[in-house]
Coordinates of C-alpha atoms in Angstrom, one line a residue:
M1 CA -47.5 17.8 -18.9
D2 CA -46.3 20.6 -21.4
F3 CA -42.5 21.7 -21.2
D4 CA -44.0 25.1 -21.2
D5 CA -45.7 24.1 -18.0
L6 CA -42.4 22.6 -16.7
T7 CA -40.9 26.1 -17.1
T8 CA -43.8 27.7 -15.3
E9 CA -43.7 25.4 -12.6
Y10 CA -39.9 26.1 -12.1
V11 CA -40.5 29.8 -11.7
D12 CA -43.4 29.2 -9.3
R13 CA -41.3 27.0 -7.1
R14 CA -38.1 29.2 -7.1
D15 CA -40.6 32.2 -6.2
S16 CA -42.3 29.8 -3.2
S17 CA -39.1 29.1 -2.0
Q18 CA -37.8 32.7 -1.8
T19 CA -41.3 33.5 -0.2
L20 CA -40.5 30.7 2.4
A21 CA -37.3 31.9 3.1
A22 CA -38.3 35.5 3.7
D23 CA -41.1 34.4 5.8
T24 CA -38.5 32.7 7.9
R25 CA -36.8 35.5 8.5
V26 CA -39.6 37.5 9.3
D27 CA -40.7 34.8 11.7
S28 CA -37.6 34.7 13.5
D29 CA -37.6 38.3 14.0
R30 CA -40.5 38.0 16.0
N31 CA -39.8 34.6 17.7
P32 CA -35.9 34.2 17.9
P33 CA -34.6 30.9 18.0
P34 CA -32.7 29.7 21.1
K35 CA -29.2 31.0 21.7
G36 CA -26.7 29.2 19.4
I37 CA -29.2 28.0 17.0
S38 CA -29.7 30.0 13.7
L39 CA -32.5 29.8 10.9
E40 CA -30.6 32.0 8.6
I41 CA -30.0 30.2 5.1
E42 CA -26.7 30.9 3.7
E43 CA -27.0 32.0 0.2
E44 CA -24.0 31.5 -1.9
P45 CA -23.3 34.4 -4.2
N46 CA -23.6 33.4 -8.1
N47 CA -19.9 33.0 -8.5
A48 CA -19.4 31.4 -4.9
R49 CA -17.6 28.6 -6.4
E50 CA -14.9 31.3 -7.8
S51 CA -15.1 33.7 -5.1
T52 CA -14.3 31.5 -2.4
N53 CA -10.5 31.3 -4.1
M54 CA -9.6 34.2 -6.5
N55 CA -6.9 31.4 -8.0
R56 CA -9.7 29.4 -9.5
T57 CA -11.6 29.0 -12.9
H58 CA -14.8 30.1 -13.6
R59 CA -17.9 28.0 -14.0
K60 CA -19.1 29.1 -17.3
L61 CA -20.2 26.1 -19.3
D62 CA -23.5 25.0 -19.8
A63 CA -25.1 21.8 -20.2
R64 CA -25.5 21.9 -23.8
H65 CA -21.6 22.6 -24.2
L66 CA -20.8 19.3 -22.4
E67 CA -23.7 17.4 -24.2
M68 CA -21.7 18.5 -27.6
I69 CA -18.1 17.9 -26.5
A70 CA -19.2 14.4 -25.0
I71 CA -21.1 13.3 -28.2
G72 CA -18.6 15.2 -30.7
G73 CA -15.5 15.8 -28.9
T74 CA -13.8 12.2 -29.4
I75 CA -14.2 12.8 -33.5
G76 CA -10.9 13.6 -34.8
T77 CA -7.9 12.6 -36.7
G78 CA -8.0 9.1 -34.9
L79 CA -11.2 8.0 -36.6
L80 CA -11.0 10.6 -39.9
L81 CA -7.4 9.7 -40.9
K82 CA -5.8 7.1 -38.6
S83 CA -8.6 4.8 -38.5
G84 CA -7.6 3.5 -42.1
G85 CA -4.4 2.2 -40.9
A86 CA -6.3 -0.4 -38.2
I87 CA -8.1 -1.5 -41.6
F88 CA -4.8 -1.9 -43.5
S89 CA -3.0 -3.7 -40.8
A90 CA -5.7 -6.2 -39.2
G91 CA -8.4 -6.0 -42.2
P92 CA -11.9 -4.9 -42.0
L93 CA -13.5 -7.3 -39.5
G94 CA -10.1 -7.2 -37.4
A95 CA -10.5 -3.3 -36.9
L96 CA -14.4 -4.0 -36.4
L97 CA -13.5 -6.2 -33.6
C98 CA -10.8 -3.8 -31.9
Y99 CA -13.0 -0.7 -32.1
I100 CA -15.9 -2.7 -30.4
I101 CA -13.4 -4.2 -27.6
V102 CA -12.3 -0.7 -26.7
G103 CA -15.7 0.6 -26.9
L104 CA -17.0 -1.7 -24.3
Q105 CA -13.8 -0.4 -22.2
V106 CA -14.8 3.5 -23.0
F107 CA -18.2 2.8 -21.6
G108 CA -16.7 1.7 -18.2
V109 CA -14.6 4.5 -18.3
A110 CA -17.2 7.0 -19.3
T111 CA -19.3 6.0 -16.0
A112 CA -16.7 5.9 -13.5
I113 CA -15.6 9.1 -14.3
G114 CA -19.2 10.6 -14.6
E115 CA -20.0 9.5 -10.8
M116 CA -16.9 10.9 -9.3
A117 CA -16.9 14.2 -11.6
T118 CA -20.7 15.0 -10.6
Y119 CA -20.0 14.4 -6.8
L120 CA -16.4 16.2 -6.8
P121 CA -16.5 18.6 -9.9
V122 CA -12.9 19.4 -9.6
E123 CA -10.1 20.8 -12.2
G124 CA -7.6 18.3 -12.9
A125 CA -9.7 14.8 -12.2
F126 CA -7.0 12.8 -13.6
S127 CA -4.6 13.8 -10.7
Q128 CA -6.5 15.1 -8.1
L129 CA -8.8 12.2 -7.5
P130 CA -6.1 9.5 -7.8
T131 CA -4.2 11.1 -5.4
R132 CA -7.1 11.9 -2.9
F133 CA -8.5 8.2 -3.5
V134 CA -5.4 5.6 -4.2
S135 CA -2.1 7.7 -3.3
P136 CA 0.0 10.8 -3.9
S137 CA 2.3 8.9 -5.8
F138 CA -0.5 7.4 -8.0
G139 CA -1.9 10.7 -8.8
F140 CA 1.4 12.0 -9.8
A141 CA 2.1 9.9 -12.5
S142 CA -1.4 9.7 -13.3
G143 CA -1.6 13.6 -14.2
W144 CA 1.7 13.6 -15.7
N145 CA 1.0 10.8 -17.8
Y146 CA -2.3 12.7 -18.7
W147 CA -0.7 16.0 -19.1
L148 CA 1.6 14.5 -21.6
N149 CA -1.2 12.8 -23.2
W150 CA -2.8 15.9 -24.2
A151 CA 0.5 17.9 -24.3
L152 CA 1.4 15.7 -27.4
T153 CA -2.3 15.4 -28.9
I154 CA -1.7 19.7 -30.1
P155 CA 1.2 18.9 -32.4
A156 CA -0.5 15.7 -33.4
E157 CA -3.7 17.3 -34.4
L158 CA -2.3 20.1 -36.2
S159 CA 0.3 18.0 -37.9
A160 CA -2.8 16.3 -39.3
I161 CA -4.2 19.3 -40.6
G162 CA -1.2 19.8 -42.7
Q163 CA -2.0 16.2 -44.4
Y164 CA -5.5 17.2 -45.0
M165 CA -4.7 20.9 -46.7
G166 CA -2.1 18.5 -49.1
F167 CA -5.7 17.4 -50.3
W168 CA -6.2 21.0 -51.7
I169 CA -2.9 22.5 -52.1
S170 CA 0.4 20.7 -53.0
K171 CA 3.1 21.0 -51.0
N172 CA 5.2 22.4 -53.7
T173 CA 2.7 25.5 -53.6
V174 CA 2.7 25.6 -49.6
Q175 CA 4.8 23.7 -47.1
E176 CA 3.1 21.1 -45.0
W177 CA 4.8 22.8 -42.0
V178 CA 3.4 26.3 -42.5
W179 CA -0.2 25.0 -42.0
P180 CA 0.0 23.9 -38.1
A181 CA 1.3 27.4 -37.4
V182 CA -1.6 29.3 -39.3
Y183 CA -4.7 27.2 -37.9
L184 CA -2.9 27.3 -34.2
A185 CA -3.1 31.0 -34.2
P186 CA -6.9 31.1 -34.1
L187 CA -6.7 28.5 -31.2
I188 CA -4.4 30.7 -29.3
V189 CA -7.2 33.8 -29.4
I190 CA -10.1 31.4 -28.3
N191 CA -8.2 29.8 -25.7
F192 CA -7.3 33.1 -24.1
I193 CA -10.4 35.0 -24.0
G194 CA -12.0 32.3 -21.8
V195 CA -13.8 29.3 -20.9
R196 CA -16.8 30.7 -22.4
S197 CA -15.3 31.2 -26.0
F198 CA -13.8 27.5 -25.9
G199 CA -17.1 26.3 -25.1
E200 CA -19.0 28.0 -27.9
V201 CA -16.4 26.9 -30.7
E202 CA -16.5 23.5 -29.5
Y203 CA -20.0 23.3 -29.5
V204 CA -20.4 24.6 -33.1
L205 CA -17.5 22.8 -34.3
S206 CA -19.0 19.4 -32.5
I207 CA -22.2 20.0 -34.3
L208 CA -20.4 20.1 -37.9
K209 CA -18.4 16.8 -37.0
V210 CA -21.5 15.1 -35.8
I211 CA -23.6 16.2 -38.8
A212 CA -20.6 15.1 -41.3
V213 CA -20.5 11.6 -39.8
V214 CA -24.1 11.1 -39.8
L215 CA -24.1 11.8 -43.7
F216 CA -21.2 10.0 -44.3
L217 CA -23.0 6.9 -42.9
V218 CA -26.0 7.7 -44.6
V219 CA -24.2 7.9 -47.9
G220 CA -21.8 5.3 -47.4
F221 CA -24.6 2.8 -46.5
L222 CA -26.4 3.7 -49.7
V223 CA -23.3 3.2 -52.1
W224 CA -22.7 -0.2 -50.4
F225 CA -26.0 -1.1 -51.9
G226 CA -24.9 0.2 -55.4
V227 CA -26.7 3.8 -55.4
G228 CA -24.6 5.9 -57.9
T229 CA -22.7 3.0 -58.9
N230 CA -25.2 0.3 -59.9
K231 CA -23.1 -2.4 -58.4
V232 CA -23.8 -4.0 -54.8
L233 CA -20.4 -3.9 -53.1
G234 CA -22.0 -6.3 -50.3
F235 CA -18.8 -7.9 -49.0
S236 CA -16.5 -8.0 -51.8
N237 CA -13.7 -5.8 -50.1
W238 CA -13.4 -8.3 -47.0
N239 CA -10.9 -9.9 -48.8
P240 CA -9.4 -10.6 -46.5
A241 CA -11.6 -9.8 -43.7
V242 CA -8.2 -10.4 -41.5
V243 CA -5.0 -9.6 -42.8
G244 CA -2.5 -12.6 -42.3
D245 CA -1.1 -15.7 -43.8
D246 CA -2.0 -17.6 -40.8
P247 CA -4.1 -17.5 -37.3
L248 CA -1.0 -16.3 -35.6
M249 CA -0.2 -13.6 -38.1
K250 CA -3.6 -12.4 -37.9
F251 CA -3.7 -12.2 -34.2
S252 CA -0.7 -10.1 -34.3
N253 CA -2.1 -7.8 -36.6
I254 CA -5.2 -7.5 -34.9
A255 CA -3.2 -6.4 -31.8
T256 CA -1.2 -3.8 -33.5
A257 CA -4.3 -2.4 -34.8
F258 CA -5.3 -1.6 -30.9
I259 CA -3.0 1.3 -31.1
T260 CA -5.3 3.0 -33.6
A261 CA -8.6 2.2 -31.6
F262 CA -7.2 3.6 -28.8
F263 CA -5.9 6.8 -29.9
S264 CA -9.3 7.1 -31.9
Y265 CA -11.3 6.9 -28.8
G266 CA -9.4 9.5 -27.0
G267 CA -11.2 12.3 -25.6
T268 CA -14.3 10.5 -24.5
E269 CA -13.2 11.4 -20.7
L270 CA -13.1 14.8 -21.7
V271 CA -16.1 15.5 -19.8
G272 CA -14.6 14.7 -16.6
I273 CA -12.2 17.9 -17.1
T274 CA -15.2 20.3 -17.8
A275 CA -16.8 19.4 -14.8
G276 CA -14.8 21.6 -12.9
E277 CA -15.8 24.5 -15.1
A278 CA -19.5 23.8 -15.5
R279 CA -22.2 26.1 -14.2
N280 CA -24.3 22.9 -12.7
P281 CA -22.4 20.0 -12.7
R282 CA -25.0 17.5 -11.5
K283 CA -27.3 18.8 -14.9
A284 CA -24.5 18.8 -17.3
V285 CA -22.4 16.0 -16.5
P286 CA -23.4 12.0 -17.0
R287 CA -25.9 10.8 -14.9
Y288 CA -27.3 7.1 -15.2
Q289 CA -29.1 5.8 -12.3
Q290 CA -30.0 1.9 -12.0
V291 CA -33.1 0.5 -11.8
S292 CA -31.5 -1.8 -8.9
Y293 CA -31.8 1.1 -6.6
P294 CA -35.5 1.8 -6.5
I295 CA -34.9 4.6 -3.9
L296 CA -32.8 6.8 -6.0
A297 CA -35.7 8.6 -8.3
E298 CA -36.7 7.2 -11.6
P299 CA -34.0 5.5 -13.9
K300 CA -32.6 8.1 -16.3
L301 CA -29.6 8.8 -18.7
S302 CA -28.0 12.2 -18.1
R303 CA -27.5 14.9 -20.7
A304 CA -23.7 14.9 -21.2
I305 CA -23.5 10.9 -21.7
N306 CA -26.9 10.3 -22.3
G307 CA -26.1 8.1 -25.7
T308 CA -22.1 7.1 -24.9
F309 CA -22.9 3.6 -25.7
Y310 CA -25.2 4.4 -29.0
R311 CA -22.8 7.1 -30.2
I312 CA -20.0 4.6 -30.0
I313 CA -21.9 2.1 -32.1
L314 CA -22.9 4.7 -34.5
F315 CA -19.8 7.1 -34.8
Y316 CA -16.8 4.5 -34.4
V317 CA -18.1 0.7 -35.1
G318 CA -20.7 2.1 -37.8
A319 CA -17.7 4.4 -39.2
I320 CA -15.1 1.9 -39.4
F321 CA -17.5 -0.8 -41.0
I322 CA -18.7 1.3 -43.9
V323 CA -15.0 2.3 -44.8
G324 CA -14.4 -1.3 -44.6
V325 CA -16.7 -2.2 -46.8
L326 CA -16.4 0.6 -49.5
L327 CA -12.2 0.0 -49.6
P328 CA -10.2 -3.0 -49.9
P329 CA -7.8 -3.7 -47.0
N330 CA -4.8 -3.3 -49.4
S331 CA -5.6 0.3 -50.8
S332 CA -2.9 2.6 -50.7
I333 CA -5.0 5.4 -49.2
L334 CA -5.1 3.3 -45.9
D335 CA -1.5 2.3 -45.8
P336 CA -0.3 4.6 -42.6
S337 CA 3.5 4.5 -44.1
S338 CA 2.4 5.7 -47.6
T339 CA 3.4 9.1 -48.8
S340 CA 1.8 8.8 -52.1
T341 CA -1.9 9.9 -50.8
K342 CA -2.6 12.2 -47.7
Q343 CA -6.5 12.5 -47.4
S344 CA -8.6 10.8 -44.9
P345 CA -10.0 7.3 -45.9
F346 CA -13.7 9.0 -45.6
V347 CA -12.9 11.5 -48.0
Y348 CA -11.2 8.8 -50.4
A349 CA -14.6 6.8 -50.0
F350 CA -16.3 9.8 -51.2
S351 CA -13.8 10.4 -54.6
V352 CA -13.9 6.4 -55.8
V353 CA -17.6 6.8 -56.2
G354 CA -17.6 9.5 -57.9
I355 CA -18.9 12.3 -55.6
G356 CA -16.3 14.8 -55.8
F357 CA -17.9 17.5 -54.0
A358 CA -18.7 15.5 -51.3
A359 CA -15.4 14.6 -50.7
D360 CA -14.2 18.2 -50.7
A361 CA -16.7 18.9 -47.9
M362 CA -15.5 15.6 -45.8
N363 CA -11.9 17.0 -45.9
G364 CA -13.2 20.3 -45.1
I365 CA -15.0 18.5 -42.1
A366 CA -11.8 16.7 -41.3
I367 CA -9.9 19.8 -40.9
V368 CA -13.0 21.2 -38.6
A369 CA -12.1 17.7 -36.7
A370 CA -8.5 18.5 -36.4
L371 CA -8.9 22.0 -35.3
S372 CA -11.6 21.0 -32.7
A373 CA -9.1 17.9 -31.2
A374 CA -6.8 20.6 -31.0
N375 CA -8.6 23.0 -29.4
S376 CA -10.2 20.4 -26.6
S377 CA -6.2 19.6 -26.3
I378 CA -4.9 22.8 -25.4
Y379 CA -7.8 23.4 -22.7
A380 CA -7.3 19.7 -21.1
C381 CA -3.6 20.3 -21.1
S382 CA -3.8 23.8 -19.9
R383 CA -6.2 22.8 -16.9
T384 CA -4.0 19.5 -16.0
L385 CA -0.9 21.5 -15.9
M386 CA -2.4 24.1 -13.7
R387 CA -3.9 21.6 -11.0
L388 CA -0.7 19.7 -11.0
A389 CA 1.0 23.1 -10.2
A390 CA -1.5 23.5 -7.5
E391 CA -1.0 19.9 -6.0
G392 CA 2.8 21.0 -5.9
S393 CA 3.7 18.5 -8.5
A394 CA 5.1 21.1 -11.0
P395 CA 6.2 24.8 -10.5
A396 CA 3.9 26.9 -8.5
C397 CA 4.1 29.7 -11.0
L398 CA 1.8 27.4 -13.3
S399 CA -1.1 27.4 -10.9
Y400 CA -1.8 31.1 -11.4
V401 CA -5.3 31.7 -12.7
R402 CA -6.3 35.4 -14.2
P403 CA -9.3 36.6 -11.8
S404 CA -10.7 38.5 -14.4
N405 CA -11.5 35.3 -16.7
G406 CA -10.4 32.2 -14.8
I407 CA -7.8 31.4 -17.4
P408 CA -4.4 29.8 -16.2
V409 CA -2.4 32.0 -18.0
P410 CA 1.5 30.5 -17.5
A411 CA -0.2 26.9 -18.1
L412 CA -1.8 27.8 -21.0
A413 CA 1.1 29.6 -22.6
L414 CA 3.1 26.7 -22.1
S415 CA 0.4 24.0 -23.9
I416 CA 0.6 26.6 -26.8
V417 CA 4.2 26.1 -27.2
F418 CA 3.7 22.6 -27.6
G419 CA 1.6 23.5 -30.4
A420 CA 4.0 25.5 -32.0
L421 CA 6.3 22.1 -32.2
A422 CA 4.4 20.5 -34.8
A423 CA 5.2 23.5 -37.3
V424 CA 9.0 22.8 -36.3
A425 CA 8.7 19.2 -36.1
G426 CA 6.9 19.2 -39.4
Y427 CA 9.6 21.2 -40.8
I428 CA 12.4 18.6 -39.9
S429 CA 10.6 15.4 -40.5
G430 CA 7.4 16.1 -42.1
T431 CA 4.0 16.4 -41.0
M432 CA 3.0 12.7 -41.8
L433 CA 6.0 11.2 -39.6
V434 CA 5.2 13.4 -36.6
F435 CA 1.9 12.4 -36.5
Q436 CA 2.3 8.8 -36.8
W437 CA 5.0 9.0 -34.2
L438 CA 3.2 11.3 -31.8
S439 CA -0.2 9.3 -32.1
N440 CA 1.5 6.0 -31.1
V441 CA 2.7 7.6 -28.0
I442 CA -0.6 9.0 -27.2
A443 CA -2.6 5.8 -27.8
I444 CA -0.9 4.1 -24.6
S445 CA -1.1 7.0 -22.7
I446 CA -5.0 7.1 -23.0
M447 CA -5.4 3.5 -22.2
I448 CA -3.2 3.9 -18.9
S449 CA -5.2 7.1 -18.1
W450 CA -8.4 5.1 -18.4
M451 CA -7.3 2.1 -16.4
V452 CA -6.0 4.4 -13.6
M453 CA -9.6 6.2 -13.5
C454 CA -11.2 2.8 -13.3
F455 CA -9.3 1.7 -10.7
T456 CA -9.5 5.0 -8.7
H457 CA -13.3 4.5 -9.0
L458 CA -13.5 1.2 -7.4
R459 CA -11.6 2.6 -4.4
F460 CA -13.9 5.8 -4.9
R461 CA -17.1 3.9 -4.2
Y462 CA -15.7 1.4 -1.5
G463 CA -14.3 4.2 0.2
Y464 CA -17.4 6.2 0.5
L465 CA -19.7 3.1 1.5
S466 CA -17.3 2.1 4.1
Q467 CA -17.5 5.6 5.8
G468 CA -21.5 4.9 6.2
R469 CA -22.3 7.1 3.2
V470 CA -25.4 5.8 0.9
L471 CA -25.7 5.7 -2.5
R472 CA -28.6 8.1 -2.7
D473 CA -26.8 11.1 -2.0
L474 CA -24.5 10.6 -4.9
P475 CA -25.6 13.0 -8.1
Y476 CA -25.1 10.0 -10.4
V477 CA -24.5 6.5 -9.8
A478 CA -22.2 4.4 -12.3
P479 CA -24.3 1.5 -13.7
F480 CA -23.0 -2.1 -13.9
F481 CA -20.6 -1.4 -11.0
P482 CA -18.2 -2.9 -10.1
Y483 CA -18.2 -5.3 -13.1
A484 CA -17.7 -2.4 -15.8
D485 CA -14.9 -1.2 -13.9
Y486 CA -13.3 -4.7 -13.7
L487 CA -13.8 -5.2 -17.3
S488 CA -12.4 -2.0 -18.3
I489 CA -9.1 -3.0 -16.4
I490 CA -9.0 -6.5 -17.6
I491 CA -9.6 -5.0 -21.6
G492 CA -6.6 -2.7 -21.0
F493 CA -4.5 -5.5 -19.3
V494 CA -5.3 -8.1 -22.1
V495 CA -5.0 -5.5 -24.9
T496 CA -1.5 -4.2 -23.5
C497 CA 0.1 -8.1 -23.4
F498 CA -1.4 -8.4 -27.4
M499 CA 0.2 -5.2 -28.1
V500 CA 3.7 -6.3 -26.9
F501 CA 3.5 -9.7 -28.9
G502 CA 2.5 -8.0 -31.9
A503 CA 5.2 -5.6 -31.4
F504 CA 7.7 -8.4 -31.4
F505 CA 6.4 -11.0 -33.6
Q506 CA 8.5 -11.6 -36.6
V507 CA 10.3 -8.6 -36.5
E508 CA 13.1 -9.0 -38.7
K509 CA 15.0 -5.7 -38.0
F510 CA 14.6 -2.9 -35.7
D511 CA 14.4 -0.1 -38.2
M512 CA 13.0 3.7 -38.3
N513 CA 9.6 2.3 -39.2
W514 CA 9.6 -0.2 -36.0
F515 CA 10.7 2.5 -33.7
I516 CA 8.0 5.1 -35.2
A517 CA 5.2 2.4 -34.8
N518 CA 6.1 1.4 -31.2
P519 CA 7.3 4.6 -29.3
W520 CA 4.9 3.6 -26.3
L521 CA 7.1 0.5 -25.5
Y522 CA 10.0 3.3 -24.8
C523 CA 8.1 6.4 -23.9
G524 CA 4.7 5.5 -22.9
M525 CA 4.6 2.9 -20.1
P526 CA 8.2 3.5 -18.9
L527 CA 7.7 7.0 -18.1
V528 CA 4.8 6.3 -16.0
T529 CA 6.3 3.5 -13.9
I530 CA 9.3 6.1 -13.2
A531 CA 7.4 8.8 -12.2
F532 CA 5.5 6.6 -9.7
I533 CA 8.7 4.9 -8.3
A534 CA 10.5 8.5 -8.2
H535 CA 8.0 10.2 -6.5
S536 CA 7.2 7.5 -4.1
L537 CA 11.0 7.6 -3.1
W538 CA 11.4 11.5 -3.4
G539 CA 8.6 11.9 -1.2
R540 CA 9.6 9.6 1.7
S541 CA 10.8 12.4 4.0
N542 CA 7.2 14.0 3.6
G543 CA 5.3 10.8 4.6
V544 CA 4.5 9.6 1.0
T545 CA 4.7 5.9 0.9
F546 CA 3.8 3.0 -1.9
F547 CA 0.9 2.0 0.0
M548 CA -2.8 3.2 -0.8
I549 CA -4.9 5.4 1.2
R550 CA -7.1 3.7 3.8
F551 CA -10.9 3.7 3.2
E552 CA -11.3 5.6 6.3
D553 CA -9.1 8.3 5.5
M554 CA -10.4 9.3 2.2
D555 CA -11.8 12.7 1.8
F556 CA -15.0 13.2 0.2
E557 CA -16.0 16.6 1.5
T558 CA -13.2 18.9 -0.1
S559 CA -14.6 20.7 -3.2
K560 CA -17.9 18.4 -2.9
L561 CA -21.0 19.7 -5.2
V562 CA -23.4 21.6 -3.2
E563 CA -26.4 22.7 -4.9
T564 CA -28.3 25.9 -4.5
P565 CA -32.2 25.8 -4.1
E566 CA -32.4 27.1 -7.5
E567 CA -30.3 24.3 -8.8
T568 CA -32.2 21.6 -7.3
I569 CA -35.5 22.7 -8.9
I570 CA -33.8 23.1 -12.2
N571 CA -32.5 19.4 -12.0
E572 CA -36.1 17.9 -11.2
V573 CA -37.8 19.9 -13.5
I574 CA -35.7 19.0 -16.7
S575 CA -34.9 15.4 -15.5
R576 CA -38.7 14.6 -16.1
K577 CA -39.3 12.5 -19.4
P578 CA -41.4 14.5 -22.3
K579 CA -44.5 12.2 -23.0
T580 CA -45.8 14.0 -26.0
I581 CA -44.0 14.9 -29.8
K582 CA -44.4 18.6 -28.9
E583 CA -42.4 17.9 -25.4
R584 CA -39.6 16.2 -26.9
I585 CA -39.1 18.9 -29.6
Q586 CA -39.1 21.6 -27.0
R587 CA -36.6 19.4 -25.0
I588 CA -34.3 19.0 -27.9
A589 CA -34.6 22.9 -28.6
Y590 CA -33.9 23.3 -25.0
K591 CA -30.7 21.1 -25.2
L592 CA -29.6 22.9 -28.3
F593 CA -30.2 26.4 -27.3

């Protein structure tokens, strides 16, 4: 069936449903139903999900916004700047292993969040869902941990921009700390206009990032085989493949490189946050239905996460592989403690092969990526803080949402203050030092958030089934349950043990470099643990305990997604697989525009 025919079918079915509703009303006038029974169909207003509560955000994000946020949202400084440090410390093969292992964890996390977010598209999923399906204290600790993650990401990304600008303009001409302040200004305007402006900006920036990384992969692959240099590099730069004098040292170096991998993948779960402001969450947020449930319609991947695993392979594993074969692990450009070079290893890879214009273009894309990541951070930070305030875990004034555009003004303003700290901290300590410290704290916060959501998903699914509910009613069924969740949790636990070992292995002295490299030991896990225990003890007077919520007491109705008849028809039409080249081209155009 042609895609135009599908559109026509949608219009016809919509009109017929409206005609049927009208006929039902006329027939009910002639033959009224028995007393107490109504045949009227309650129609939601277009903004029903907002109008029911004026203190709510607006659903203005389309599927194309979430599609590009899912694809390009994770491409930031973790991949373009910090990834070189993983190759420097663990070697090209060691870094590759880290990214593959964390990539497997990301797949489990993304599908777990997808199932919960499509059924309950709420704001502040990382606090509200654990609160609802695990325990209030668990949600309190998870929410503040996730907020801290994004609050620190804002100055981290802006600090990285100062490093990128050093590629063009010397710090003797313009101080590095000035650039975070300059680039923060447009982000303030974008986020205060409304969620629609945030979505459009992220849509454009994500497209640019995806195109740039794909071009880098293509050019890097050609250079690897000698195009432009007349020298086939092969694996000559894999010398050594894993850095270390002995097996124990190699193991320790790989363990420390996991920090970089976690930071790089941070943001993959952002679709779970944006679900609360999506027009049609079922269409926009990830869906993957398994063949093992034949009653659930045909197997399909949803729009926002349609290529999560393949994207991981292409953008992360592929990019790390190319950088590893183009640059030796002892290159100063990869050294995170070096102050002699400031550009991204992706930029430097073009520079060493003499492609100057490409290096400038990639540096510009690196700035775009950092700006996009900072924009997403401000969005996620403000929404998480707003939800914490609505739950009573933060001052109530921070839950206020401006009715005209659905913007949580106080929470957004406080989030922007953290962006301003990038300029202040950069002035005091230098932007590179600030970036390294913040990114290392953020990495462990990301991992904790992922483990929390996987555990929450286990509780969600078991509680859902224990109440007699059926999987066919879920808009999206996560694949490989419960194995994907267990695998993600096990990876997080084992990697944490590896990281603790790597942090203390053969440490001669605990100097400033050690504290900068391992802030997660004294700022990450301890804070989350303290928050959980403190909330449990403080809330005992209000009935809060250390125990988890029983399956039969879980709430699966509040904020549950209820599709309108129009949304149901749209979802049925767009879920059909194109059969011809023309239909595929039309489907791609539909997704993009």
